C-alpha cells in the first residue's frame, strides 16, 4: 500500500469509527463514511469489501492500542516496601486506559451489536480485556512465587477481583448513561481504595 493509499485507508477508518460511534452500526451507511473521509464510496469499497468488514476492522484495531496498558501490567516492580504505591500507580493507569471516552463508546457499541456479531465480540474480549487479565494474573503469580508480596491461590481470579474493584463504578455508570461520569479525582480515589481492599485480601 503506497503512502497515498495508506492515508486514505486511515482516513476511512477514522471516519468510520466516528460515524459508527455517533449513529450506531445499523444507522451508519457507507455514504456517511465516504463523506466524512472525503473520499468516494467506491474508494471505501476498494479498501473494505463491506460495512461488516469495516466494522470488524475498527473493533479489532482497538485491541492493538491496549498493548501499552498490557505492558504496564507485566512490568509491576517487585519491591515489597513500595508494593502498595506501585500497585496504586498501576491501578490508576489501568483505569485511565479503560475509562477513556472512546473506549467506553466502543464497548457500548460492541455490546449493542453482540447478538448480530457474537464472534466479533468474543474476539474483541479475548484479544483485549482477557489478554490484559491474563497478563495481570501472571504478574500476581510472579509476586506470589516470591513468597513475600502476595498470597494468591488463583491468580486469574485475583486479577478479576482487582479489575472489578477498579472498574465497577466508573464503567457501569458510563455504560448505563452513555458517557463518562467520573472526574480525575474520582479515578484517583478508585485506584487508591481498590488497591487497599485488594491488598487487605491478598497480601
mmCIF file of N, CA and C in Angstrom, residues 2-4 10 25 38-39 52-53 56 80 90 92 95 106 118 121 130 135 141 147 152 156 160 174 195 199-200:
data_model
loop_
_atom_site.group_PDB
_atom_site.id
_atom_site.type_symbol
_atom_site.label_atom_id
_atom_site.label_comp_id
_atom_site.label_asym_id
_atom_site.label_seq_id
_atom_site.Cartn_x
_atom_site.Cartn_y
_atom_site.Cartn_z
ATOM 1 N N UNK A 2 0.744 2.118 -1.043
ATOM 2 C CA UNK A 2 1.579 3.315 -1.096
ATOM 3 C C UNK A 2 1.082 4.339 -0.079
ATOM 4 N N UNK A 3 1.862 5.434 0.065
ATOM 5 C CA UNK A 3 1.555 6.421 1.097
ATOM 6 C C UNK A 3 0.176 7.055 0.910
ATOM 7 N N UNK A 4 -0.168 7.367 -0.322
ATOM 8 C CA UNK A 4 -1.467 7.988 -0.571
ATOM 9 C C UNK A 4 -2.604 7.032 -0.226
ATOM 10 N N UNK A 10 -6.419 5.082 6.405
ATOM 11 C CA UNK A 10 -6.526 5.586 7.768
ATOM 12 C C UNK A 10 -7.666 6.597 7.893
ATOM 13 N N UNK A 25 -24.242 0.918 14.524
ATOM 14 C CA UNK A 25 -23.956 0.128 13.327
ATOM 15 C C UNK A 25 -25.087 0.233 12.303
ATOM 16 N N UNK A 38 -13.965 12.183 3.106
ATOM 17 C CA UNK A 38 -13.668 12.977 1.901
ATOM 18 C C UNK A 38 -13.110 12.105 0.781
ATOM 19 N N UNK A 39 -13.723 10.942 0.617
ATOM 20 C CA UNK A 39 -13.368 10.057 -0.489
ATOM 21 C C UNK A 39 -14.666 9.585 -1.140
ATOM 22 N N UNK A 52 -19.731 -4.580 7.197
ATOM 23 C CA UNK A 52 -19.408 -5.517 8.278
ATOM 24 C C UNK A 52 -17.901 -5.680 8.432
ATOM 25 N N UNK A 53 -17.194 -5.781 7.306
ATOM 26 C CA UNK A 53 -15.728 -5.916 7.357
ATOM 27 C C UNK A 53 -15.095 -4.654 7.943
ATOM 28 N N UNK A 56 -15.684 -4.642 11.710
ATOM 29 C CA UNK A 56 -14.816 -5.612 12.376
ATOM 30 C C UNK A 56 -13.386 -5.093 12.482
ATOM 31 N N UNK A 80 8.795 -5.024 47.753
ATOM 32 C CA UNK A 80 7.848 -5.220 48.846
ATOM 33 C C UNK A 80 7.572 -3.921 49.592
ATOM 34 N N UNK A 90 -0.180 1.592 39.100
ATOM 35 C CA UNK A 90 -0.638 0.715 38.025
ATOM 36 C C UNK A 90 -2.165 0.776 37.894
ATOM 37 N N UNK A 92 -4.148 3.166 38.649
ATOM 38 C CA UNK A 92 -4.565 4.458 38.084
ATOM 39 C C UNK A 92 -4.373 4.489 36.575
ATOM 40 N N UNK A 95 -7.037 2.264 35.004
ATOM 41 C CA UNK A 95 -8.312 2.981 34.989
ATOM 42 C C UNK A 95 -8.356 4.012 33.874
ATOM 43 N N UNK A 106 -16.917 2.600 22.343
ATOM 44 C CA UNK A 106 -16.745 1.402 21.535
ATOM 45 C C UNK A 106 -17.268 0.169 22.263
ATOM 46 N N UNK A 118 -21.687 -12.035 17.332
ATOM 47 C CA UNK A 118 -21.159 -12.657 18.556
ATOM 48 C C UNK A 118 -19.682 -13.039 18.461
ATOM 49 N N UNK A 121 -17.540 -9.887 18.989
ATOM 50 C CA UNK A 121 -17.490 -9.505 20.391
ATOM 51 C C UNK A 121 -16.579 -10.410 21.188
ATOM 52 N N UNK A 130 -9.406 -9.834 28.061
ATOM 53 C CA UNK A 130 -8.978 -11.126 28.590
ATOM 54 C C UNK A 130 -7.454 -11.262 28.548
ATOM 55 N N UNK A 135 -2.310 -11.265 31.608
ATOM 56 C CA UNK A 135 -1.014 -10.645 31.909
ATOM 57 C C UNK A 135 -0.949 -10.219 33.363
ATOM 58 N N UNK A 141 1.032 -13.801 39.960
ATOM 59 C CA UNK A 141 1.641 -15.100 40.251
ATOM 60 C C UNK A 141 3.128 -14.942 40.531
ATOM 61 N N UNK A 147 7.035 -15.343 47.503
ATOM 62 C CA UNK A 147 6.759 -15.756 48.867
ATOM 63 C C UNK A 147 6.634 -14.645 49.879
ATOM 64 N N UNK A 152 -1.736 -15.763 46.916
ATOM 65 C CA UNK A 152 -2.826 -15.973 45.961
ATOM 66 C C UNK A 152 -2.866 -17.440 45.533
ATOM 67 N N UNK A 156 -5.691 -15.790 38.284
ATOM 68 C CA UNK A 156 -6.636 -15.194 37.335
ATOM 69 C C UNK A 156 -7.863 -14.651 38.050
ATOM 70 N N UNK A 160 -9.186 -10.716 38.221
ATOM 71 C CA UNK A 160 -10.563 -10.279 38.022
ATOM 72 C C UNK A 160 -11.060 -9.473 39.215
ATOM 73 N N UNK A 174 -20.855 4.749 33.164
ATOM 74 C CA UNK A 174 -20.711 5.181 31.769
ATOM 75 C C UNK A 174 -21.538 4.317 30.825
ATOM 76 N N UNK A 195 -6.928 -0.621 45.443
ATOM 77 C CA UNK A 195 -5.656 -1.258 45.779
ATOM 78 C C UNK A 195 -5.613 -1.669 47.240
ATOM 79 N N UNK A 199 -5.196 -5.506 48.548
ATOM 80 C CA UNK A 199 -4.066 -5.921 49.376
ATOM 81 C C UNK A 199 -4.528 -6.435 50.744
ATOM 82 N N UNK A 200 -5.638 -5.905 51.236
ATOM 83 C CA UNK A 200 -6.170 -6.415 52.504
ATOM 84 C C UNK A 200 -6.577 -7.873 52.381
#
